[in-house]
Amino acid sequence: IGFDLAPTMVAGDSFLLRDLIDNLVDNAVRYTPAGGTVTVRCRPSERGALLEVEDSGPGIPAHLRALVFQRFIRLDDQTQGSGLGLAIVRDIAQAHGASLSISDGPGGKGMLLVVCFPTA
């Protein structure tokens, strides 16, 4: 796991925000194969504060990305989990006025999940 962190401010509930980060990092580590990479980034932007979690796992096909934020949706039967992690992330993000997006990682490999929090 690598980190690229720049100071930024987010207004919100620290317990819930920690839970959001825990779920994102847990998912990234869980789905990244041995020898892969997970990078967590935090930085200010023109739109607000950005939290990015990038991994070198299998990624999520574009047509399934909206589904993974629903409760009990799992795309991989080989990995343990209840399918609640990203639904919890969605709920916490919404409670903080943040938006979520999923895209391919660099070079079309893995996944990049971005949480954009409004300016504090």
CSV table of N, CA, C and O in Angstrom, one decimal:
chain,number,residue,atom,x,y,z
A,1,ILE,N,0.9,-1.2,0.0
A,1,ILE,CA,0.0,0.0,0.0
A,1,ILE,C,0.9,1.2,0.0
A,1,ILE,O,1.8,1.3,0.8
A,2,GLY,N,0.6,2.1,-0.9
A,2,GLY,CA,1.3,3.4,-1.0
A,2,GLY,C,0.4,4.5,-0.7
A,2,GLY,O,-0.8,4.4,-0.9
A,3,PHE,N,1.0,5.6,-0.3
A,3,PHE,CA,0.2,6.8,0.1
A,3,PHE,C,0.8,8.0,-0.6
A,3,PHE,O,2.0,8.2,-0.6
A,4,ASP,N,-0.1,8.9,-1.1
A,4,ASP,CA,0.3,10.2,-1.7
A,4,ASP,C,-0.7,11.2,-1.2
A,4,ASP,O,-1.7,11.4,-1.7
A,5,LEU,N,-0.3,11.8,0.0
A,5,LEU,CA,-1.3,12.6,0.7
A,5,LEU,C,-0.9,14.0,0.8
A,5,LEU,O,0.3,14.4,1.1
A,6,ALA,N,-1.8,14.9,0.5
A,6,ALA,CA,-1.6,16.3,0.6
A,6,ALA,C,-2.7,16.9,1.6
A,6,ALA,O,-3.8,16.4,1.5
A,7,PRO,N,-2.3,17.8,2.4
A,7,PRO,CA,-3.3,18.3,3.4
A,7,PRO,C,-4.5,18.9,2.7
A,7,PRO,O,-4.4,19.6,1.7
A,8,THR,N,-5.7,18.6,3.2
A,8,THR,CA,-6.9,19.1,2.7
A,8,THR,C,-8.0,19.0,3.8
A,8,THR,O,-7.8,18.2,4.7
A,9,MET,N,-9.0,19.8,3.7
A,9,MET,CA,-10.0,19.8,4.8
A,9,MET,C,-11.3,19.2,4.3
A,9,MET,O,-11.7,19.5,3.1
A,10,VAL,N,-12.0,18.4,5.1
A,10,VAL,CA,-13.3,17.9,4.8
A,10,VAL,C,-14.1,18.1,6.1
A,10,VAL,O,-13.7,17.7,7.2
A,11,ALA,N,-15.3,18.6,5.9
A,11,ALA,CA,-16.2,18.8,7.0
A,11,ALA,C,-17.0,17.5,7.1
A,11,ALA,O,-17.6,17.1,6.1
A,12,GLY,N,-17.1,16.9,8.3
A,12,GLY,CA,-17.9,15.8,8.5
A,12,GLY,C,-17.7,15.0,9.7
A,12,GLY,O,-16.9,15.4,10.6
A,13,ASP,N,-18.3,13.9,9.8
A,13,ASP,CA,-18.2,13.0,11.0
A,13,ASP,C,-16.9,12.1,10.8
A,13,ASP,O,-16.8,11.3,9.9
A,14,SER,N,-16.0,12.3,11.7
A,14,SER,CA,-14.7,11.6,11.6
A,14,SER,C,-14.8,10.1,11.7
A,14,SER,O,-14.1,9.3,11.0
A,15,PHE,N,-15.8,9.6,12.5
A,15,PHE,CA,-16.0,8.1,12.6
A,15,PHE,C,-16.5,7.6,11.3
A,15,PHE,O,-16.0,6.6,10.8
A,16,LEU,N,-17.5,8.3,10.7
A,16,LEU,CA,-18.0,7.8,9.4
A,16,LEU,C,-17.0,7.9,8.3
A,16,LEU,O,-16.9,7.0,7.4
A,17,LEU,N,-16.2,9.0,8.3
A,17,LEU,CA,-15.2,9.2,7.2
A,17,LEU,C,-14.1,8.1,7.3
A,17,LEU,O,-13.6,7.6,6.3
A,18,ARG,N,-13.7,7.7,8.6
A,18,ARG,CA,-12.8,6.7,8.8
A,18,ARG,C,-13.3,5.3,8.2
A,18,ARG,O,-12.7,4.6,7.6
A,19,ASP,N,-14.6,5.1,8.5
A,19,ASP,CA,-15.3,3.9,8.0
A,19,ASP,C,-15.3,3.9,6.4
A,19,ASP,O,-15.1,2.8,5.8
A,20,LEU,N,-15.5,5.0,5.8
A,20,LEU,CA,-15.5,5.1,4.4
A,20,LEU,C,-14.1,4.7,3.8
A,20,LEU,O,-14.0,3.9,2.9
A,21,ILE,N,-13.1,5.3,4.5
A,21,ILE,CA,-11.7,5.0,4.0
A,21,ILE,C,-11.4,3.5,4.3
A,21,ILE,O,-10.8,2.8,3.4
A,22,ASP,N,-11.7,3.0,5.5
A,22,ASP,CA,-11.5,1.6,5.8
A,22,ASP,C,-12.1,0.7,4.7
A,22,ASP,O,-11.5,-0.3,4.3
A,23,ASN,N,-13.3,0.9,4.4
A,23,ASN,CA,-14.0,0.1,3.4
A,23,ASN,C,-13.3,0.2,2.0
A,23,ASN,O,-13.2,-0.8,1.3
A,24,LEU,N,-13.0,1.4,1.6
A,24,LEU,CA,-12.3,1.5,0.3
A,24,LEU,C,-11.0,0.8,0.2
A,24,LEU,O,-10.6,0.1,-0.7
A,25,VAL,N,-10.2,1.0,1.3
A,25,VAL,CA,-8.8,0.3,1.3
A,25,VAL,C,-9.0,-1.2,1.4
A,25,VAL,O,-8.3,-1.9,0.8
A,26,ASP,N,-9.9,-1.6,2.3
A,26,ASP,CA,-10.1,-3.1,2.4
A,26,ASP,C,-10.5,-3.7,1.1
A,26,ASP,O,-10.0,-4.7,0.7
A,27,ASN,N,-11.4,-3.1,0.4
A,27,ASN,CA,-11.8,-3.6,-0.9
A,27,ASN,C,-10.7,-3.7,-1.9
A,27,ASN,O,-10.5,-4.6,-2.6
A,28,ALA,N,-9.9,-2.6,-1.9
A,28,ALA,CA,-8.8,-2.5,-2.9
A,28,ALA,C,-7.7,-3.6,-2.5
A,28,ALA,O,-7.3,-4.3,-3.4
A,29,VAL,N,-7.4,-3.8,-1.3
A,29,VAL,CA,-6.5,-4.8,-0.9
A,29,VAL,C,-7.1,-6.2,-1.1
A,29,VAL,O,-6.4,-7.1,-1.6
A,30,ARG,N,-8.3,-6.4,-0.8
A,30,ARG,CA,-9.0,-7.7,-1.0
A,30,ARG,C,-9.0,-8.2,-2.4
A,30,ARG,O,-8.8,-9.4,-2.7
A,31,TYR,N,-9.1,-7.3,-3.4
A,31,TYR,CA,-9.3,-7.6,-4.8
A,31,TYR,C,-8.0,-7.5,-5.6
A,31,TYR,O,-8.0,-7.8,-6.8
A,32,THR,N,-6.9,-7.0,-5.0
A,32,THR,CA,-5.6,-6.9,-5.7
A,32,THR,C,-4.8,-8.2,-5.4
A,32,THR,O,-4.6,-8.6,-4.3
A,33,PRO,N,-4.4,-8.8,-6.5
A,33,PRO,CA,-3.6,-10.0,-6.3
A,33,PRO,C,-2.3,-9.8,-5.6
A,33,PRO,O,-1.8,-8.7,-5.6
A,34,ALA,N,-1.7,-10.9,-5.1
A,34,ALA,CA,-0.4,-10.8,-4.5
A,34,ALA,C,0.6,-10.1,-5.5
A,34,ALA,O,0.6,-10.4,-6.7
A,35,GLY,N,1.4,-9.2,-4.9
A,35,GLY,CA,2.4,-8.5,-5.8
A,35,GLY,C,1.8,-7.3,-6.4
A,35,GLY,O,2.5,-6.5,-7.1
A,36,GLY,N,0.5,-7.0,-6.3
A,36,GLY,CA,-0.1,-5.9,-6.9
A,36,GLY,C,0.1,-4.6,-6.0
A,36,GLY,O,0.8,-4.7,-5.0
A,37,THR,N,-0.5,-3.5,-6.4
A,37,THR,CA,-0.4,-2.3,-5.7
A,37,THR,C,-1.7,-1.6,-5.4
A,37,THR,O,-2.7,-1.8,-6.1
A,38,VAL,N,-1.7,-1.0,-4.3
A,38,VAL,CA,-2.9,-0.1,-3.9
A,38,VAL,C,-2.3,1.2,-3.5
A,38,VAL,O,-1.3,1.3,-2.7
A,39,THR,N,-2.8,2.3,-4.0
A,39,THR,CA,-2.3,3.6,-3.7
A,39,THR,C,-3.5,4.5,-3.2
A,39,THR,O,-4.5,4.5,-3.9
A,40,VAL,N,-3.3,5.1,-2.1
A,40,VAL,CA,-4.3,6.0,-1.5
A,40,VAL,C,-3.8,7.4,-1.7
A,40,VAL,O,-2.7,7.7,-1.3
A,41,ARG,N,-4.6,8.3,-2.3
A,41,ARG,CA,-4.3,9.7,-2.5
A,41,ARG,C,-5.3,10.6,-1.9
A,41,ARG,O,-6.5,10.3,-1.9
A,42,CYS,N,-4.9,11.7,-1.4
A,42,CYS,CA,-5.8,12.7,-0.9
A,42,CYS,C,-5.2,14.1,-1.3
A,42,CYS,O,-3.9,14.3,-1.1
A,43,ARG,N,-6.0,14.9,-1.9
A,43,ARG,CA,-5.5,16.2,-2.3
A,43,ARG,C,-6.7,17.2,-2.5
A,43,ARG,O,-7.8,16.8,-2.8
A,44,PRO,N,-6.3,18.5,-2.4
A,44,PRO,CA,-7.4,19.5,-2.7
A,44,PRO,C,-7.5,19.6,-4.2
A,44,PRO,O,-6.6,19.3,-5.0
A,45,SER,N,-8.7,20.0,-4.7
A,45,SER,CA,-8.9,20.3,-6.1
A,45,SER,C,-9.8,21.5,-6.2
A,45,SER,O,-10.3,22.0,-5.2
A,46,GLU,N,-10.0,21.9,-7.4
A,46,GLU,CA,-10.9,23.0,-7.7
A,46,GLU,C,-12.4,22.7,-7.3
A,46,GLU,O,-13.1,23.5,-6.9
A,47,ARG,N,-12.7,21.4,-7.3
A,47,ARG,CA,-14.0,20.9,-7.0
A,47,ARG,C,-14.2,20.7,-5.5
A,47,ARG,O,-15.4,20.5,-5.1
A,48,GLY,N,-13.2,20.5,-4.8
A,48,GLY,CA,-13.2,20.2,-3.3
A,48,GLY,C,-12.1,19.3,-3.0
A,48,GLY,O,-11.0,19.4,-3.6
A,49,ALA,N,-12.3,18.5,-2.0
A,49,ALA,CA,-11.2,17.6,-1.5
A,49,ALA,C,-11.4,16.2,-2.2
A,49,ALA,O,-12.5,15.7,-2.3
A,50,LEU,N,-10.3,15.7,-2.7
A,50,LEU,CA,-10.4,14.4,-3.4
A,50,LEU,C,-9.7,13.3,-2.6
A,50,LEU,O,-8.6,13.5,-2.1
A,51,LEU,N,-10.4,12.2,-2.5
A,51,LEU,CA,-9.8,11.0,-2.0
A,51,LEU,C,-9.9,10.0,-3.1
A,51,LEU,O,-10.9,9.7,-3.7
A,52,GLU,N,-8.7,9.4,-3.4
A,52,GLU,CA,-8.6,8.4,-4.5
A,52,GLU,C,-8.0,7.2,-4.0
A,52,GLU,O,-7.0,7.2,-3.2
A,53,VAL,N,-8.6,6.0,-4.4
A,53,VAL,CA,-8.0,4.7,-4.1
A,53,VAL,C,-7.8,4.0,-5.4
A,53,VAL,O,-8.8,3.8,-6.1
A,54,GLU,N,-6.6,3.7,-5.7
A,54,GLU,CA,-6.3,3.1,-7.0
A,54,GLU,C,-5.7,1.7,-6.7
A,54,GLU,O,-4.9,1.6,-5.8
A,55,ASP,N,-6.1,0.7,-7.5
A,55,ASP,CA,-5.5,-0.6,-7.3
A,55,ASP,C,-5.2,-1.3,-8.6
A,55,ASP,O,-5.6,-0.8,-9.7
A,56,SER,N,-4.4,-2.3,-8.5
A,56,SER,CA,-4.0,-3.1,-9.7
A,56,SER,C,-4.7,-4.4,-9.8
A,56,SER,O,-4.2,-5.4,-10.4
A,57,GLY,N,-5.9,-4.5,-9.2
A,57,GLY,CA,-6.7,-5.6,-9.3
A,57,GLY,C,-7.4,-5.8,-10.6
A,57,GLY,O,-7.0,-5.2,-11.6
A,58,PRO,N,-8.5,-6.6,-10.7
A,58,PRO,CA,-9.2,-6.9,-11.9
A,58,PRO,C,-10.0,-5.8,-12.5
A,58,PRO,O,-10.4,-5.8,-13.6
A,59,GLY,N,-10.3,-4.8,-11.6
A,59,GLY,CA,-11.1,-3.7,-12.1
A,59,GLY,C,-12.6,-4.1,-12.1
A,59,GLY,O,-13.0,-5.2,-11.7
A,60,ILE,N,-13.5,-3.1,-12.5
A,60,ILE,CA,-14.9,-3.4,-12.6
A,60,ILE,C,-15.3,-3.0,-14.0
A,60,ILE,O,-15.1,-1.8,-14.4
A,61,PRO,N,-15.9,-3.9,-14.7
A,61,PRO,CA,-16.4,-3.5,-16.1
A,61,PRO,C,-17.3,-2.3,-16.0
A,61,PRO,O,-18.1,-2.2,-15.1
A,62,ALA,N,-17.2,-1.4,-17.0
A,62,ALA,CA,-18.0,-0.2,-17.0
A,62,ALA,C,-19.5,-0.4,-16.8
A,62,ALA,O,-20.1,0.3,-16.1
A,63,HIS,N,-20.0,-1.5,-17.4
A,63,HIS,CA,-21.5,-1.7,-17.3
A,63,HIS,C,-21.9,-2.2,-16.0
A,63,HIS,O,-23.1,-2.2,-15.7
A,64,LEU,N,-21.0,-2.5,-15.1
A,64,LEU,CA,-21.4,-3.0,-13.7
A,64,LEU,C,-21.0,-2.0,-12.6
A,64,LEU,O,-21.4,-2.3,-11.5
A,65,ARG,N,-20.4,-0.9,-13.0
A,65,ARG,CA,-19.9,0.0,-11.9
A,65,ARG,C,-21.0,0.6,-11.1
A,65,ARG,O,-20.8,0.7,-9.9
A,66,ALA,N,-22.2,0.9,-11.6
A,66,ALA,CA,-23.3,1.5,-10.8
A,66,ALA,C,-23.8,0.4,-9.9
A,66,ALA,O,-24.3,0.7,-8.8
A,67,LEU,N,-23.8,-0.9,-10.2
A,67,LEU,CA,-24.3,-1.9,-9.4
A,67,LEU,C,-23.6,-2.1,-8.1
A,67,LEU,O,-24.2,-2.5,-7.1
A,68,VAL,N,-22.2,-1.9,-8.1
A,68,VAL,CA,-21.4,-2.3,-7.0
A,68,VAL,C,-21.7,-1.4,-5.7
A,68,VAL,O,-21.3,-1.7,-4.6
A,69,PHE,N,-22.5,-0.3,-5.9
A,69,PHE,CA,-22.8,0.5,-4.8
A,69,PHE,C,-24.2,0.1,-4.2
A,69,PHE,O,-24.6,0.7,-3.2
A,70,GLN,N,-24.8,-1.0,-4.7
A,70,GLN,CA,-26.0,-1.5,-4.1
A,70,GLN,C,-25.6,-2.6,-3.1
A,70,GLN,O,-24.6,-3.3,-3.2
A,71,ARG,N,-26.5,-2.7,-2.1
A,71,ARG,CA,-26.2,-3.7,-1.0
A,71,ARG,C,-26.3,-5.1,-1.5
A,71,ARG,O,-27.1,-5.5,-2.4
A,72,PHE,N,-25.3,-5.9,-1.0
A,72,PHE,CA,-25.2,-7.4,-1.3
A,72,PHE,C,-24.8,-7.7,-2.7
A,72,PHE,O,-25.0,-8.9,-3.1
A,73,ILE,N,-24.3,-6.8,-3.5
A,73,ILE,CA,-23.8,-7.1,-4.8
A,73,ILE,C,-22.3,-7.4,-4.7
A,73,ILE,O,-21.5,-6.7,-4.2
A,74,ARG,N,-22.0,-8.6,-5.2
A,74,ARG,CA,-20.6,-9.1,-5.2
A,74,ARG,C,-20.4,-9.6,-6.7
A,74,ARG,O,-21.2,-10.3,-7.2
A,75,LEU,N,-19.3,-9.2,-7.2
A,75,LEU,CA,-18.9,-9.5,-8.6
A,75,LEU,C,-18.0,-10.7,-8.6
A,75,LEU,O,-17.7,-11.3,-9.7
A,76,ASP,N,-17.5,-11.2,-7.5
A,76,ASP,CA,-16.5,-12.2,-7.4
A,76,ASP,C,-16.9,-13.2,-6.3
A,76,ASP,O,-16.9,-12.9,-5.2
A,77,ASP,N,-17.2,-14.4,-6.7
A,77,ASP,CA,-17.6,-15.5,-5.7
A,77,ASP,C,-16.3,-16.1,-5.0
A,77,ASP,O,-16.5,-16.8,-4.1
A,78,GLN,N,-15.1,-15.7,-5.5
A,78,GLN,CA,-13.9,-16.3,-5.0
A,78,GLN,C,-13.4,-15.5,-3.7
A,78,GLN,O,-12.6,-16.0,-3.0
A,79,THR,N,-13.9,-14.3,-3.6
A,79,THR,CA,-13.4,-13.4,-2.5
A,79,THR,C,-14.5,-13.3,-1.4
A,79,THR,O,-15.7,-13.1,-1.7
A,80,GLN,N,-14.1,-13.4,-0.2
A,80,GLN,CA,-15.0,-13.4,0.9
A,80,GLN,C,-15.5,-11.9,1.1
A,80,GLN,O,-14.8,-11.0,0.8
A,81,GLY,N,-16.8,-11.8,1.5
A,81,GLY,CA,-17.4,-10.5,1.8
A,81,GLY,C,-18.9,-10.6,1.7
A,81,GLY,O,-19.4,-11.5,1.1
A,82,SER,N,-19.5,-9.6,2.2
A,82,SER,CA,-21.0,-9.6,2.2
A,82,SER,C,-21.6,-8.7,1.1
A,82,SER,O,-22.8,-8.7,0.9
A,83,GLY,N,-20.8,-7.9,0.4
A,83,GLY,CA,-21.3,-7.1,-0.6
A,83,GLY,C,-21.9,-5.8,-0.1
A,83,GLY,O,-22.7,-5.1,-0.7
A,84,LEU,N,-21.4,-5.4,1.1
A,84,LEU,CA,-21.9,-4.2,1.8
A,84,LEU,C,-20.9,-3.0,1.7
A,84,LEU,O,-21.3,-1.9,1.9
A,85,GLY,N,-19.7,-3.3,1.5
A,85,GLY,CA,-18.6,-2.3,1.7
A,85,GLY,C,-18.9,-1.0,0.8
A,85,GLY,O,-18.8,0.1,1.3
A,86,LEU,N,-19.1,-1.2,-0.5
A,86,LEU,CA,-19.3,0.0,-1.3
A,86,LEU,C,-20.6,0.6,-1.1
A,86,LEU,O,-20.8,1.8,-1.4
A,87,ALA,N,-21.6,-0.1,-0.7
A,87,ALA,CA,-22.9,0.5,-0.3
A,87,ALA,C,-22.8,1.4,0.9
A,87,ALA,O,-23.3,2.5,0.9
A,88,ILE,N,-22.0,0.9,1.8
A,88,ILE,CA,-21.7,1.8,3.0
A,88,ILE,C,-20.9,3.0,2.6
A,88,ILE,O,-21.2,4.1,3.0
A,89,VAL,N,-19.9,2.9,1.7
A,89,VAL,CA,-19.2,4.0,1.2
A,89,VAL,C,-20.1,5.0,0.5
A,89,VAL,O,-20.1,6.2,0.8
A,90,ARG,N,-21.0,4.5,-0.3
A,90,ARG,CA,-22.0,5.4,-1.0
A,90,ARG,C,-22.8,6.1,0.0
A,90,ARG,O,-23.0,7.3,-0.1
A,91,ASP,N,-23.4,5.5,1.0
A,91,ASP,CA,-24.2,6.1,2.0
A,91,ASP,C,-23.4,7.2,2.8
A,91,ASP,O,-24.0,8.3,3.0
A,92,ILE,N,-22.2,6.9,3.2
A,92,ILE,CA,-21.4,7.9,3.9
A,92,ILE,C,-21.1,9.1,3.0
A,92,ILE,O,-21.1,10.2,3.4
A,93,ALA,N,-20.7,8.8,1.8
A,93,ALA,CA,-20.4,9.9,0.8
A,93,ALA,C,-21.6,10.8,0.6
A,93,ALA,O,-21.5,12.0,0.7
A,94,GLN,N,-22.8,10.2,0.4
A,94,GLN,CA,-24.0,11.0,0.2
A,94,GLN,C,-24.3,11.8,1.5
A,94,GLN,O,-24.7,13.0,1.4
A,95,ALA,N,-24.1,11.3,2.7
A,95,ALA,CA,-24.3,12.0,3.9
A,95,ALA,C,-23.4,13.2,4.0
A,95,ALA,O,-23.7,14.2,4.7
A,96,HIS,N,-22.3,13.2,3.3
A,96,HIS,CA,-21.3,14.3,3.4
A,96,HIS,C,-21.4,15.1,2.1
A,96,HIS,O,-20.5,16.0,1.9
A,97,GLY,N,-22.3,14.9,1.2
A,97,GLY,CA,-22.5,15.7,0.0
A,97,GLY,C,-21.4,15.4,-1.0
A,97,GLY,O,-21.2,16.2,-1.9
A,98,ALA,N,-20.8,14.2,-0.9
A,98,ALA,CA,-19.7,13.9,-1.8
A,98,ALA,C,-20.2,13.0,-3.0
A,98,ALA,O,-21.2,12.4,-2.9
A,99,SER,N,-19.5,13.1,-4.0
A,99,SER,CA,-19.8,12.2,-5.2
A,99,SER,C,-18.7,11.1,-5.3
A,99,SER,O,-17.6,11.3,-4.9
A,100,LEU,N,-19.2,10.0,-6.0
A,100,LEU,CA,-18.3,8.9,-6.2
A,100,LEU,C,-18.2,8.6,-7.7
A,100,LEU,O,-19.1,8.7,-8.4
A,101,SER,N,-17.0,8.2,-8.1
A,101,SER,CA,-16.8,7.7,-9.5
A,101,SER,C,-15.8,6.6,-9.5
A,101,SER,O,-14.9,6.5,-8.7
A,102,ILE,N,-16.0,5.7,-10.5
A,102,ILE,CA,-15.1,4.6,-10.7
A,102,ILE,C,-14.7,4.6,-12.1
A,102,ILE,O,-15.5,4.8,-13.0
A,103,SER,N,-13.4,4.4,-12.3
A,103,SER,CA,-12.9,4.4,-13.7
A,103,SER,C,-11.8,3.3,-13.7
A,103,SER,O,-11.4,2.8,-12.7
A,104,ASP,N,-11.2,3.0,-14.9
A,104,ASP,CA,-10.1,2.1,-15.0
A,104,ASP,C,-8.9,2.8,-14.4
A,104,ASP,O,-8.8,4.0,-14.4
A,105,GLY,N,-8.0,2.0,-13.9
A,105,GLY,CA,-6.7,2.5,-13.4
A,105,GLY,C,-5.8,2.9,-14.6
A,105,GLY,O,-6.2,2.8,-15.8
A,106,PRO,N,-4.6,3.3,-14.3
A,106,PRO,CA,-3.7,3.7,-15.4
A,106,PRO,C,-3.5,2.6,-16.4
A,106,PRO,O,-3.3,1.4,-16.0
A,107,GLY,N,-3.5,2.9,-17.7
A,107,GLY,CA,-3.3,2.0,-18.7
A,107,GLY,C,-4.4,1.0,-18.9
A,107,GLY,O,-4.2,-0.1,-19.5
A,108,GLY,N,-5.6,1.3,-18.3
A,108,GLY,CA,-6.7,0.4,-18.4
A,108,GLY,C,-6.7,-0.8,-17.5
A,108,GLY,O,-7.5,-1.7,-17.5
A,109,LYS,N,-5.7,-0.8,-16.5
A,109,LYS,CA,-5.6,-1.9,-15.6
A,109,LYS,C,-6.1,-1.5,-14.2
A,109,LYS,O,-5.9,-0.3,-13.8
A,110,GLY,N,-6.7,-2.4,-13.5
A,110,GLY,CA,-7.2,-2.1,-12.1
A,110,GLY,C,-8.3,-1.1,-12.1
A,110,GLY,O,-9.1,-1.0,-13.1
A,111,MET,N,-8.4,-0.4,-11.0
A,111,MET,CA,-9.5,0.5,-10.8
A,111,MET,C,-9.1,1.7,-10.0
A,111,MET,O,-8.2,1.7,-9.2
A,112,LEU,N,-9.7,2.8,-10.3
A,112,LEU,CA,-9.6,4.1,-9.6
A,112,LEU,C,-10.9,4.5,-9.1
A,112,LEU,O,-11.8,4.7,-9.9
A,113,LEU,N,-11.1,4.6,-7.8
A,113,LEU,CA,-12.3,5.1,-7.2
A,113,LEU,C,-12.0,6.5,-6.6
A,113,LEU,O,-11.0,6.6,-5.9
A,114,VAL,N,-12.8,7.4,-7.0
A,114,VAL,CA,-12.6,8.8,-6.5
A,114,VAL,C,-13.8,9.3,-5.7
A,114,VAL,O,-15.0,9.1,-6.2
A,115,VAL,N,-13.6,9.8,-4.6
A,115,VAL,CA,-14.6,10.5,-3.7
A,115,VAL,C,-14.3,12.0,-3.8
A,115,VAL,O,-13.2,12.3,-3.4
A,116,CYS,N,-15.2,12.8,-4.2
A,116,CYS,CA,-15.0,14.2,-4.3
A,116,CYS,C,-15.9,14.9,-3.2
A,116,CYS,O,-17.1,14.9,-3.4
A,117,PHE,N,-15.3,15.4,-2.2
A,117,PHE,CA,-16.0,16.1,-1.1
A,117,PHE,C,-16.1,17.6,-1.5
A,117,PHE,O,-15.2,18.1,-2.0
A,118,PRO,N,-17.3,18.2,-1.1
A,118,PRO,CA,-17.4,19.6,-1.4
A,118,PRO,C,-16.4,20.4,-0.5
A,118,PRO,O,-16.0,19.9,0.5
A,119,THR,N,-16.1,21.6,-1.0
A,119,THR,CA,-15.2,22.4,-0.2
A,119,THR,C,-15.7,22.7,1.2
A,119,THR,O,-16.8,23.0,1.4
A,120,ALA,N,-14.8,22.5,2.1
A,120,ALA,CA,-15.1,22.6,3.6
A,120,ALA,C,-15.3,24.1,3.9
A,120,ALA,O,-14.8,25.0,3.4
